[in-house]
Coordinates of N, CA and C in Angstrom, one line a residue:
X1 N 14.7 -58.3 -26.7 CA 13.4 -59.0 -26.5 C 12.3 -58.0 -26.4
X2 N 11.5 -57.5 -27.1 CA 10.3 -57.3 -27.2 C 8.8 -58.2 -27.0
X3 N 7.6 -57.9 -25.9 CA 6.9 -58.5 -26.0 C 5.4 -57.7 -25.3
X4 N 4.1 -58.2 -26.4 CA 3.3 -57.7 -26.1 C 1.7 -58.6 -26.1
X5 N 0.8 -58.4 -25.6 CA 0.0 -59.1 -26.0 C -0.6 -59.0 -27.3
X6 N -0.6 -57.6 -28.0 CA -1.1 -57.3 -29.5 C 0.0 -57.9 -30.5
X7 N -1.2 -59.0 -31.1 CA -0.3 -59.7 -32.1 C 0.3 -58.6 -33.6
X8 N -0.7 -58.1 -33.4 CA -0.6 -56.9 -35.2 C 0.8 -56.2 -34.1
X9 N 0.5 -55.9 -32.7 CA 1.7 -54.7 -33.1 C 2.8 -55.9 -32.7
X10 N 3.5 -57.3 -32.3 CA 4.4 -57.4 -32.3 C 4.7 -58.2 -33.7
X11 N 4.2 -58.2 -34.9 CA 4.3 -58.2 -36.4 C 5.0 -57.2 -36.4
X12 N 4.8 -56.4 -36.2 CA 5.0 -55.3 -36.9 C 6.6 -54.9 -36.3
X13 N 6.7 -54.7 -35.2 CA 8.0 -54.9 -34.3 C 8.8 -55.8 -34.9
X14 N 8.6 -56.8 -35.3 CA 9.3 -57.6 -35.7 C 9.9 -57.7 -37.1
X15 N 9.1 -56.7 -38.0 CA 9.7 -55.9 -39.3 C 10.9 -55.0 -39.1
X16 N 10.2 -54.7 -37.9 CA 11.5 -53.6 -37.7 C 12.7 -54.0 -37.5
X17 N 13.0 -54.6 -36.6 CA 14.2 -55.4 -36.2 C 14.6 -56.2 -37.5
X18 N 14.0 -56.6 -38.5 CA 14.4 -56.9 -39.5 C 14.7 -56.1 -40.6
X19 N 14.1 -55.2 -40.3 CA 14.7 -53.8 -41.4 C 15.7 -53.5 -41.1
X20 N 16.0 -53.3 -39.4 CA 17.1 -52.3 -39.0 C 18.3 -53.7 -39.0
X21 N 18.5 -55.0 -38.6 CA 19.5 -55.8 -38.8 C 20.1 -55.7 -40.4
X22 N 18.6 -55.3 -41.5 CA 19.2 -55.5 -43.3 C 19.9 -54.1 -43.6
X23 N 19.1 -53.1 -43.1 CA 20.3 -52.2 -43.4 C 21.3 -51.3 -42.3
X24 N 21.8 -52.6 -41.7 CA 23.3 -52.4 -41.0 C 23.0 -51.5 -39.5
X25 N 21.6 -50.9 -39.0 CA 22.0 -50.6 -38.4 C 21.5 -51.1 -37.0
X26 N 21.9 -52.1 -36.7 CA 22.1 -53.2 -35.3 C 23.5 -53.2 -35.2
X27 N 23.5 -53.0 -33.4 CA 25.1 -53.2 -33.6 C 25.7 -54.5 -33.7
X28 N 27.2 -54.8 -33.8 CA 27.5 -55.8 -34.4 C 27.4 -56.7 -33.5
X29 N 26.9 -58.1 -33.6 CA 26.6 -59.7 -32.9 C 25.3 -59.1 -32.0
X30 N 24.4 -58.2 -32.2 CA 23.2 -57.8 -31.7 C 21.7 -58.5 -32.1
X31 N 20.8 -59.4 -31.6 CA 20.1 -60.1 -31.7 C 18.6 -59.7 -31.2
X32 N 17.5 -59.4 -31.8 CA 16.2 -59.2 -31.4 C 14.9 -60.1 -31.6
X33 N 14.0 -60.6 -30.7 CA 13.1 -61.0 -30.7 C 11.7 -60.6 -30.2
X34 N 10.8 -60.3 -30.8 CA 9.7 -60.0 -30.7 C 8.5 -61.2 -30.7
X35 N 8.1 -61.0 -29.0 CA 6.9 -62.1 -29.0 C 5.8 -61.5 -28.7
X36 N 4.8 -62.2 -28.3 CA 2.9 -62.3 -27.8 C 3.5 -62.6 -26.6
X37 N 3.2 -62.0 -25.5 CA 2.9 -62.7 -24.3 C 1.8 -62.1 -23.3
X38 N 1.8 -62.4 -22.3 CA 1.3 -61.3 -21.5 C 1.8 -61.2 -20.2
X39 N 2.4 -59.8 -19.9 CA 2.7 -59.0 -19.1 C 2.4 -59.3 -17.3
X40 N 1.9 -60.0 -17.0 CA 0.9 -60.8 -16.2 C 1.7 -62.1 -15.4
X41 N 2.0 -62.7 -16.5 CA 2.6 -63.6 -16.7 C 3.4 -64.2 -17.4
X42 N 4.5 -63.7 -17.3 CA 6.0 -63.6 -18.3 C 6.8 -64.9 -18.7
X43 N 7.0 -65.2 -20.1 CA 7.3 -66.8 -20.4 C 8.6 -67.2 -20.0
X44 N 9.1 -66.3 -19.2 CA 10.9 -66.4 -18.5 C 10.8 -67.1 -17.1
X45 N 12.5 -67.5 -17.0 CA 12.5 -68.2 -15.6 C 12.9 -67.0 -14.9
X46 N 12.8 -67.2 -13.7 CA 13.2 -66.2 -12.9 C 14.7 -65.6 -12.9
X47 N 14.9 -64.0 -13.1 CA 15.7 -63.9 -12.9 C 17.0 -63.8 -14.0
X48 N 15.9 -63.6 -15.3 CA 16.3 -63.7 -16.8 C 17.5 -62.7 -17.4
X49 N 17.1 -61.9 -17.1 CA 17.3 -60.3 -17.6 C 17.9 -59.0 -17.1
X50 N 19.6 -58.6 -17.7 CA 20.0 -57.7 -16.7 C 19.4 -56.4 -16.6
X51 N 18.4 -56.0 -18.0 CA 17.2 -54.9 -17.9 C 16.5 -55.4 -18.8
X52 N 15.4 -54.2 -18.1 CA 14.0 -54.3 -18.0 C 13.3 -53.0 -18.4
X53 N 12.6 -53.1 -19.7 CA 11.7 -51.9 -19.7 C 10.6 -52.2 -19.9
X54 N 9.6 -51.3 -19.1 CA 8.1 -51.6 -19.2 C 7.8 -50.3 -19.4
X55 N 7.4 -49.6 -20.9 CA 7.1 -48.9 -21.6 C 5.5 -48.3 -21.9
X56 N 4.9 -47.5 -21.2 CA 3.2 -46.6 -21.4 C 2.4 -48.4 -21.0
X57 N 2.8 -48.9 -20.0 CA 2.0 -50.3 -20.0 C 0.9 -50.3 -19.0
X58 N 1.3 -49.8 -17.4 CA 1.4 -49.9 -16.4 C -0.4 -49.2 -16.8
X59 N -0.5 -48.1 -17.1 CA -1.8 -47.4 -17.0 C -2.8 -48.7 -17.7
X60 N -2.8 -49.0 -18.7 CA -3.9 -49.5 -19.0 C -4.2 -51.0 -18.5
X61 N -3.5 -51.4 -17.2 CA -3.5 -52.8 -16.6 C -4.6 -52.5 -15.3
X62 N -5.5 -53.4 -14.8 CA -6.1 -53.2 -13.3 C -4.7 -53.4 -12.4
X63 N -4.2 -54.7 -12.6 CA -3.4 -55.3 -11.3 C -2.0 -54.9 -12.3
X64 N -1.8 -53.6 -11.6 CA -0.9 -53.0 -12.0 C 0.8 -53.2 -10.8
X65 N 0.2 -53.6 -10.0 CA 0.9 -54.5 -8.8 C 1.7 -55.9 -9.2
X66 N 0.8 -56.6 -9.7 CA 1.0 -57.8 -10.5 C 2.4 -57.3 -11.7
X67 N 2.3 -56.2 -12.5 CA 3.0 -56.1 -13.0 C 4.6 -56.2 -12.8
X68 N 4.4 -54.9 -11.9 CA 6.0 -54.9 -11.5 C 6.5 -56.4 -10.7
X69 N 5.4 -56.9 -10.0 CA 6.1 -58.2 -9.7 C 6.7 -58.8 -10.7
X70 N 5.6 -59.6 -11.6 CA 6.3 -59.8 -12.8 C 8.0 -59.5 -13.2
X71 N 8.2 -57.9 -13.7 CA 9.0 -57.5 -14.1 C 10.2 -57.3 -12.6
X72 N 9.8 -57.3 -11.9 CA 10.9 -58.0 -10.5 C 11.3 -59.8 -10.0
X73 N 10.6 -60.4 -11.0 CA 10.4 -61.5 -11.1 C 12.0 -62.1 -11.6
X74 N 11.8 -61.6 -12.7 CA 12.9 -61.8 -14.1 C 13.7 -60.9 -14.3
X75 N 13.9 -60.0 -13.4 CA 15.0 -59.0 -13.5 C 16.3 -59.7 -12.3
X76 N 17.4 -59.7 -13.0 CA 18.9 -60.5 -12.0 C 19.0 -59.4 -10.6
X77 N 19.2 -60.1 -9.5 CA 19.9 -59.1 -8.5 C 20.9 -58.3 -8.8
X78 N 21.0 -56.7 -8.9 CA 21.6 -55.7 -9.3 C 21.2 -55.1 -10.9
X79 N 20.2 -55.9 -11.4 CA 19.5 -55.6 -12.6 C 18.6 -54.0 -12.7
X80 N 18.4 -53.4 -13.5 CA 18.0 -52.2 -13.5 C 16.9 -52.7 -14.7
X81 N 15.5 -51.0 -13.7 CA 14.2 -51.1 -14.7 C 13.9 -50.0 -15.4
X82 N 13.2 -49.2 -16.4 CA 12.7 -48.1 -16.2 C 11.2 -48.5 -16.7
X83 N 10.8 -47.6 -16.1 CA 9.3 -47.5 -16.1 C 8.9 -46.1 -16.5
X84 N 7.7 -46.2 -17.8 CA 7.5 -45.3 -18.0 C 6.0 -44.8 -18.1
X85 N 5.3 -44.1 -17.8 CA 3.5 -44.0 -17.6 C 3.3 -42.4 -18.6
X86 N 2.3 -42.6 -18.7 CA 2.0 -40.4 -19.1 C 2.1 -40.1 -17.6
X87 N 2.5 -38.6 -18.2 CA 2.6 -37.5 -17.0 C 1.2 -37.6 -16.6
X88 N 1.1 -37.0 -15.1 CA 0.0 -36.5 -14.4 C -1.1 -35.3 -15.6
X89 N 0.1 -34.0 -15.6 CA -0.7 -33.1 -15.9 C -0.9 -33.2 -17.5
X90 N -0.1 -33.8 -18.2 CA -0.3 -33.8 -20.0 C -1.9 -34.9 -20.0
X91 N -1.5 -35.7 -19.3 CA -2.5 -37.1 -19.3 C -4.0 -36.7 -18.7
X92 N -3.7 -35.5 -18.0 CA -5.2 -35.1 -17.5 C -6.0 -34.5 -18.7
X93 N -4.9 -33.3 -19.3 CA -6.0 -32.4 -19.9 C -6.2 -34.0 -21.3
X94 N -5.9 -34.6 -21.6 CA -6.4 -35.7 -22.4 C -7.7 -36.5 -22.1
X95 N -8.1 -36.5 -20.8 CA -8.5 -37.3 -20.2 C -10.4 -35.8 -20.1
X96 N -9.6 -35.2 -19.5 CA -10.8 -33.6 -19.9 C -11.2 -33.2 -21.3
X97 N -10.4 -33.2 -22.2 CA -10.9 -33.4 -23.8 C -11.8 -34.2 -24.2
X98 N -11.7 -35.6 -23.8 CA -12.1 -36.5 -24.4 C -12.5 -38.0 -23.7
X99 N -13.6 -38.3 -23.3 CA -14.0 -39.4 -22.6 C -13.5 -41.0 -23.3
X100 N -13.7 -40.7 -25.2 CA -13.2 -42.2 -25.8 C -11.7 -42.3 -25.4
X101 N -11.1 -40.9 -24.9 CA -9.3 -41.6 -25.3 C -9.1 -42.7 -24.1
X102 N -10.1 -42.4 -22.7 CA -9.7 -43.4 -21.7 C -10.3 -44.7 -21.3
X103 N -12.0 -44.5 -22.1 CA -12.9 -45.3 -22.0 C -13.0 -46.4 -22.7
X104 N -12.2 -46.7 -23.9 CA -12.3 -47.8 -24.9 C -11.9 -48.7 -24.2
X105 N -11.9 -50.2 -24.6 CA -11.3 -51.9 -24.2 C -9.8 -51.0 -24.2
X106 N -9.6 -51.6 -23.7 CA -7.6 -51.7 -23.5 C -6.8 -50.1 -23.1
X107 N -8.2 -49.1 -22.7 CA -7.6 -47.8 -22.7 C -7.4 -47.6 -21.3
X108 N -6.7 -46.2 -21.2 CA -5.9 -45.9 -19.9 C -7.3 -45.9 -18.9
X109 N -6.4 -46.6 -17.8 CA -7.7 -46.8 -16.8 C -7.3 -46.3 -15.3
X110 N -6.2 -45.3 -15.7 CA -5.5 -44.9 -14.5 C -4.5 -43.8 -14.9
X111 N -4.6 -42.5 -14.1 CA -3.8 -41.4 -14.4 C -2.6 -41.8 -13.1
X112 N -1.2 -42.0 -13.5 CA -0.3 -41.8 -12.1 C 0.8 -40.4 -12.1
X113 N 0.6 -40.1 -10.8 CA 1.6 -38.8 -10.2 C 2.5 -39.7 -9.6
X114 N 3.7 -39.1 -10.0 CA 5.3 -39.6 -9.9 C 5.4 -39.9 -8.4
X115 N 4.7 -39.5 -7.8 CA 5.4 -40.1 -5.8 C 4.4 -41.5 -5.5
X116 N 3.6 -41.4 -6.5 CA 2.7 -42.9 -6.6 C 3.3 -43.7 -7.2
X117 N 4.0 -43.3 -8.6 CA 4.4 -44.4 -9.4 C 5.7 -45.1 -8.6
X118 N 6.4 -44.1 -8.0 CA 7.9 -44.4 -7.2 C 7.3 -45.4 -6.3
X119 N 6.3 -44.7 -5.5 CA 5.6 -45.8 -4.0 C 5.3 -47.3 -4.3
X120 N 4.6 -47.9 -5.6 CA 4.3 -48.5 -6.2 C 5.5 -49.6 -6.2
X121 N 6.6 -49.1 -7.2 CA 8.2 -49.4 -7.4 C 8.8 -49.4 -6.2
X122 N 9.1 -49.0 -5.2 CA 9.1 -49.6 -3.8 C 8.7 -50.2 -3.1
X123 N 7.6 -50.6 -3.4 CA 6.7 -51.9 -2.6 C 6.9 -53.0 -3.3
X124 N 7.5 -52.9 -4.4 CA 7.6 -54.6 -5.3 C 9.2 -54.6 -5.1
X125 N 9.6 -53.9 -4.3 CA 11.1 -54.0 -4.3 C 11.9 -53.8 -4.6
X126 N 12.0 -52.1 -5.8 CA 12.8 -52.2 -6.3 C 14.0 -50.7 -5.7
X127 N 14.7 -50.2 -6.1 CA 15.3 -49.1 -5.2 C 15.4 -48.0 -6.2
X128 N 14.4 -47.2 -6.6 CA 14.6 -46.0 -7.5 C 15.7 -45.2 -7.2
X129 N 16.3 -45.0 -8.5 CA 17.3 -43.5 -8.5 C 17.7 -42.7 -9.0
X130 N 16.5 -42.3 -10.2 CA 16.4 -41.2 -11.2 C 15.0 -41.3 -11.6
X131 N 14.5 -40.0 -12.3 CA 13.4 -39.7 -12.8 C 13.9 -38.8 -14.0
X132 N 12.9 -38.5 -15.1 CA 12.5 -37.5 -15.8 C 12.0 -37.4 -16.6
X133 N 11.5 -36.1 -17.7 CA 10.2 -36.1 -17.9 C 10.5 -36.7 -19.7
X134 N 10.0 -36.8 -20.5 CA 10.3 -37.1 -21.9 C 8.9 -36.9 -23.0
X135 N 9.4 -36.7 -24.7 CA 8.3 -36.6 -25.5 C 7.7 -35.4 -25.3
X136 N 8.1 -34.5 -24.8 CA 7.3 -33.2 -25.1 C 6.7 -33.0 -26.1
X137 N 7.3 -33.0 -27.3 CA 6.5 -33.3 -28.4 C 5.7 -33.4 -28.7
X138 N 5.3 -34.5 -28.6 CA 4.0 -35.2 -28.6 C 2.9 -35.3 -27.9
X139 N 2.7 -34.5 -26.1 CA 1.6 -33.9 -26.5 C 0.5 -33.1 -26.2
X140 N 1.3 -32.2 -27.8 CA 0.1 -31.3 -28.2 C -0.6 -32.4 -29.6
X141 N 0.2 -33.8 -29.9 CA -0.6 -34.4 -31.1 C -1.3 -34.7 -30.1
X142 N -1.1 -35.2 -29.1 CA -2.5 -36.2 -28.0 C -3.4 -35.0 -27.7
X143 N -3.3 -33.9 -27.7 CA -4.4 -33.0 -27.3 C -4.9 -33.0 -28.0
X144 N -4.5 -32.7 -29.7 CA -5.2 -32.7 -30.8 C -5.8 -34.0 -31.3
X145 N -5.7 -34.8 -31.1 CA -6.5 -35.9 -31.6 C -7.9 -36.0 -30.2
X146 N -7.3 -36.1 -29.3 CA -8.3 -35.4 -28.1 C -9.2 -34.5 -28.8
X147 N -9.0 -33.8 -29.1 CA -10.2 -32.7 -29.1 C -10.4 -32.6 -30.4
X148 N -9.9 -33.3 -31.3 CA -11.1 -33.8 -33.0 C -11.4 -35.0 -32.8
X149 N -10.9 -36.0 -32.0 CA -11.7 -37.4 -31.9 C -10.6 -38.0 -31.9
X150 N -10.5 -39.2 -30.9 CA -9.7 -40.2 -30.8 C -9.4 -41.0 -32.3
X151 N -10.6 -41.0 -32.8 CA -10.3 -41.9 -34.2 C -10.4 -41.3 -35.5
X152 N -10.3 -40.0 -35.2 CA -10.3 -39.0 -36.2 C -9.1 -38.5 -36.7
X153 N -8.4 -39.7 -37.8 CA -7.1 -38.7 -38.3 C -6.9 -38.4 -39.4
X154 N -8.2 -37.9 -39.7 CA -7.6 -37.0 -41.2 C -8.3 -35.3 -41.0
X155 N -8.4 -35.2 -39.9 CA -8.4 -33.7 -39.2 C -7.1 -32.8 -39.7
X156 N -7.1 -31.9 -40.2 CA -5.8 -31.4 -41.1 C -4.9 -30.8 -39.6
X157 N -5.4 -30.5 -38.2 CA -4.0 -30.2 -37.6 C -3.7 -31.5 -36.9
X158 N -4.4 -32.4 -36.8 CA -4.0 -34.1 -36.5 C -3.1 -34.4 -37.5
X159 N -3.4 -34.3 -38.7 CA -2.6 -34.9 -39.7 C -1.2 -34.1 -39.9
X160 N -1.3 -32.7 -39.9 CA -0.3 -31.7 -40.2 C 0.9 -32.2 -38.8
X161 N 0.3 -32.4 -37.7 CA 1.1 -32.8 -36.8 C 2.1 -33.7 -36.7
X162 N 1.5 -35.0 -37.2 CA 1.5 -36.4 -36.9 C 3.0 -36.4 -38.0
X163 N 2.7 -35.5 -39.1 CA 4.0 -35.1 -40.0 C 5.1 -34.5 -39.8
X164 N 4.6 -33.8 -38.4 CA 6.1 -32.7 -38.2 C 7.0 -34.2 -36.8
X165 N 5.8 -34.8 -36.0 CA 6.5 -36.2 -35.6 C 7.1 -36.7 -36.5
X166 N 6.6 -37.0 -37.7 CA 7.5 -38.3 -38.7 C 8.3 -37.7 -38.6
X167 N 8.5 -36.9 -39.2 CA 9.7 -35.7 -39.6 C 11.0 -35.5 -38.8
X168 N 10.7 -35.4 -37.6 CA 11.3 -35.4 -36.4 C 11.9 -36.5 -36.2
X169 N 11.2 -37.7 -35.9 CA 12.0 -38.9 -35.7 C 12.8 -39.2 -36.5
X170 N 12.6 -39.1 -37.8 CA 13.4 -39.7 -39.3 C 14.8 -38.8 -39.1
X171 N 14.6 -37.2 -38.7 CA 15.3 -36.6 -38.9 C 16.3 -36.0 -37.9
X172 N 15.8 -36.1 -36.8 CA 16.6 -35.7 -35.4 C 17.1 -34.2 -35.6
X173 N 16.4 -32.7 -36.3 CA 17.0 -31.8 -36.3 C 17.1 -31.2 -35.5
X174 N 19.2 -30.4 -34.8 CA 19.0 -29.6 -33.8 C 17.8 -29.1 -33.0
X175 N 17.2 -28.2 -34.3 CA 15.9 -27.1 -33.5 C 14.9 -28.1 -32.4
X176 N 14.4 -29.3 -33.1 CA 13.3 -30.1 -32.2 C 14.0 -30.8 -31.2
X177 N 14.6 -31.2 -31.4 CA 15.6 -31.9 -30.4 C 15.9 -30.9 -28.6
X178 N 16.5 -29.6 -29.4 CA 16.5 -28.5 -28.4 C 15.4 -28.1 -27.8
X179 N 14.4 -27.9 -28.5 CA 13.1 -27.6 -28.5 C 12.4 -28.6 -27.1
X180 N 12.3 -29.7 -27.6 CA 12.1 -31.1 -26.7 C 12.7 -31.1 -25.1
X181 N 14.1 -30.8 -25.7 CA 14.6 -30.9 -24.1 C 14.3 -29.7 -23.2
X182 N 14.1 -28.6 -23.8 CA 13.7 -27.8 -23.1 C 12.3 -27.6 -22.3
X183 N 11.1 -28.3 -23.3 CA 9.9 -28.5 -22.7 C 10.1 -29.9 -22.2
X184 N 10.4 -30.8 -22.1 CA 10.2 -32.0 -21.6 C 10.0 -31.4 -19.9
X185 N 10.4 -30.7 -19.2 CA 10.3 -30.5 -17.8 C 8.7 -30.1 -17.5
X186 N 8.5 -29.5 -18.6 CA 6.8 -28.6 -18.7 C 6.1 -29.5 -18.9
X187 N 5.9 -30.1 -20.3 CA 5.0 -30.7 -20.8 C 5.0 -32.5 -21.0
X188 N 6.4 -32.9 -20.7 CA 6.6 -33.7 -21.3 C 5.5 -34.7 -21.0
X189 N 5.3 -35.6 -22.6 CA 3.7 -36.3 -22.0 C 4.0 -37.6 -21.3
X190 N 5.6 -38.1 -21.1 CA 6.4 -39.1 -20.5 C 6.6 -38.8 -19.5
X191 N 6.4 -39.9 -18.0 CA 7.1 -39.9 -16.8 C 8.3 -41.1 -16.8
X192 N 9.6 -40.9 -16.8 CA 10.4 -41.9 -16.7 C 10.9 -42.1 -15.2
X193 N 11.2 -44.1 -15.2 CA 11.8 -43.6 -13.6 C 12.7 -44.7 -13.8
X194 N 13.9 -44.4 -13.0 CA 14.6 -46.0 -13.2 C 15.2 -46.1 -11.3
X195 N 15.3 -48.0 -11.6 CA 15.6 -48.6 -10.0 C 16.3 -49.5 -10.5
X196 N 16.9 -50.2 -9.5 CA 17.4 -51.2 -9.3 C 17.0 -52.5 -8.8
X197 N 17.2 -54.0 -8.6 CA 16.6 -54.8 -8.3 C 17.9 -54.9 -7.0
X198 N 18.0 -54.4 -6.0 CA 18.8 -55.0 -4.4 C 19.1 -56.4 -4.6
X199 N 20.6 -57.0 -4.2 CA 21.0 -57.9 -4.2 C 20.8 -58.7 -2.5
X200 N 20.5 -60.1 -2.8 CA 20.3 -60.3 -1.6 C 20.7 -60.3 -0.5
X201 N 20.3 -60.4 0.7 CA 21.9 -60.2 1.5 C 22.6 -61.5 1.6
X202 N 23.8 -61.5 1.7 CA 24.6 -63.0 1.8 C 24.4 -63.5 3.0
X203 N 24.6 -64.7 3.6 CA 25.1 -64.9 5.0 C 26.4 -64.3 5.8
X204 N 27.2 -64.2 5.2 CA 28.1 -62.5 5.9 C 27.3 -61.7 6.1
X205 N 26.6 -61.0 5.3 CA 26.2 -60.2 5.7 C 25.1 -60.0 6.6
X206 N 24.7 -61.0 6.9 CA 23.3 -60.9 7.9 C 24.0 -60.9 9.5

């Protein structure tokens, strides 16, 4: 289940999942749906879902509070979340480059440091137990579109970039891959974190 409030991008999500079930690569009796909704307010009953991902969302919400409720809402007792925001330091120098990357409608309205994002995830109840960093890769493209323009992509090291990404994903070779995991602790432009949703206590147990 995929869902977002941008209708173009959950079209488009929803190609995919139809590409990747035509040529064979879903695994077998695996089913995907992609909807509209909003994050806010989730079209599920309580308690829907053994996981949960909420993926680069959290920054560009005010009631970012609101969210994880939500997503603690519809997650089963003993269900697992990850959560993922930009890093502190990759998401700053972005934010120093360039005033349109944060200032547009629907843009990041909020840089988080990992002992915030965890504090946050503890207060909606959930019990973190891993972190790490991810996408190194990627950004030195977000610097560079940063500093030739947010909507500038036919800048030849924007573009030259954005190619050695394709490239990369299509292709998964050793070198970037190595590459990746080695900088992901440095630069990675991802903070990942994952928790659990605590099961209630039973009446034995109290």
């Amino acid at each position: 289940m995929a869902l977002d409030r941008n209708g173009a991008e959950i079209r488009e999500v929803a190609t995919w999942f139809a590409a990747m079930k035509e040529e064979g690569e879903a695994p077998p009796g695996a089913t995907a749906t992609a909807m509209e909704g909003d994050a806010l307010h989730l079209p599920f009953p309580d308690e829907s879902f053994d996981v949960v991902i909420i993926s680069e969302v959290m920054e560009h919400i005010p009631d970012d509070k609101g969210v994880l409720a939500e997503m603690v809402r519809v997650l089963r007792p003993g269900g697992r979340i990850a959560v993922t925001v930009p890093r502190y330091g990759p998401e700053k120098v972005c934010w120093t480059l360039s005033d349109a990357y944060h200032e547009v409608e629907g843009g990041h309205i909020r840089i988080y440091k990992a002992d915030e994002l965890l504090r946050r995830m503890r207060e909606a109840g959930l019990r973190p137990y891993g972190t790490h960093h991810a996408h190194a890769l990627h950004a030195p493209y977000w610097w560079l579109k940063c500093a030739f323009g947010v909507d500038n992509d036919r800048a030849l090291p924007v573009r030259a970039y954005h190619k050695l990404l394709v490239w990369d994903i299509m292709k998964k070779p050793f070198a970037t891959r190595f590459a990746e995991q080695l900088l992901n602790p440095v630069v990675g432009k991802s903070f990942v974190a994952y928790a659990t949703k605590p099961h209630l206590p039973t009446a034995e147990g109290k």
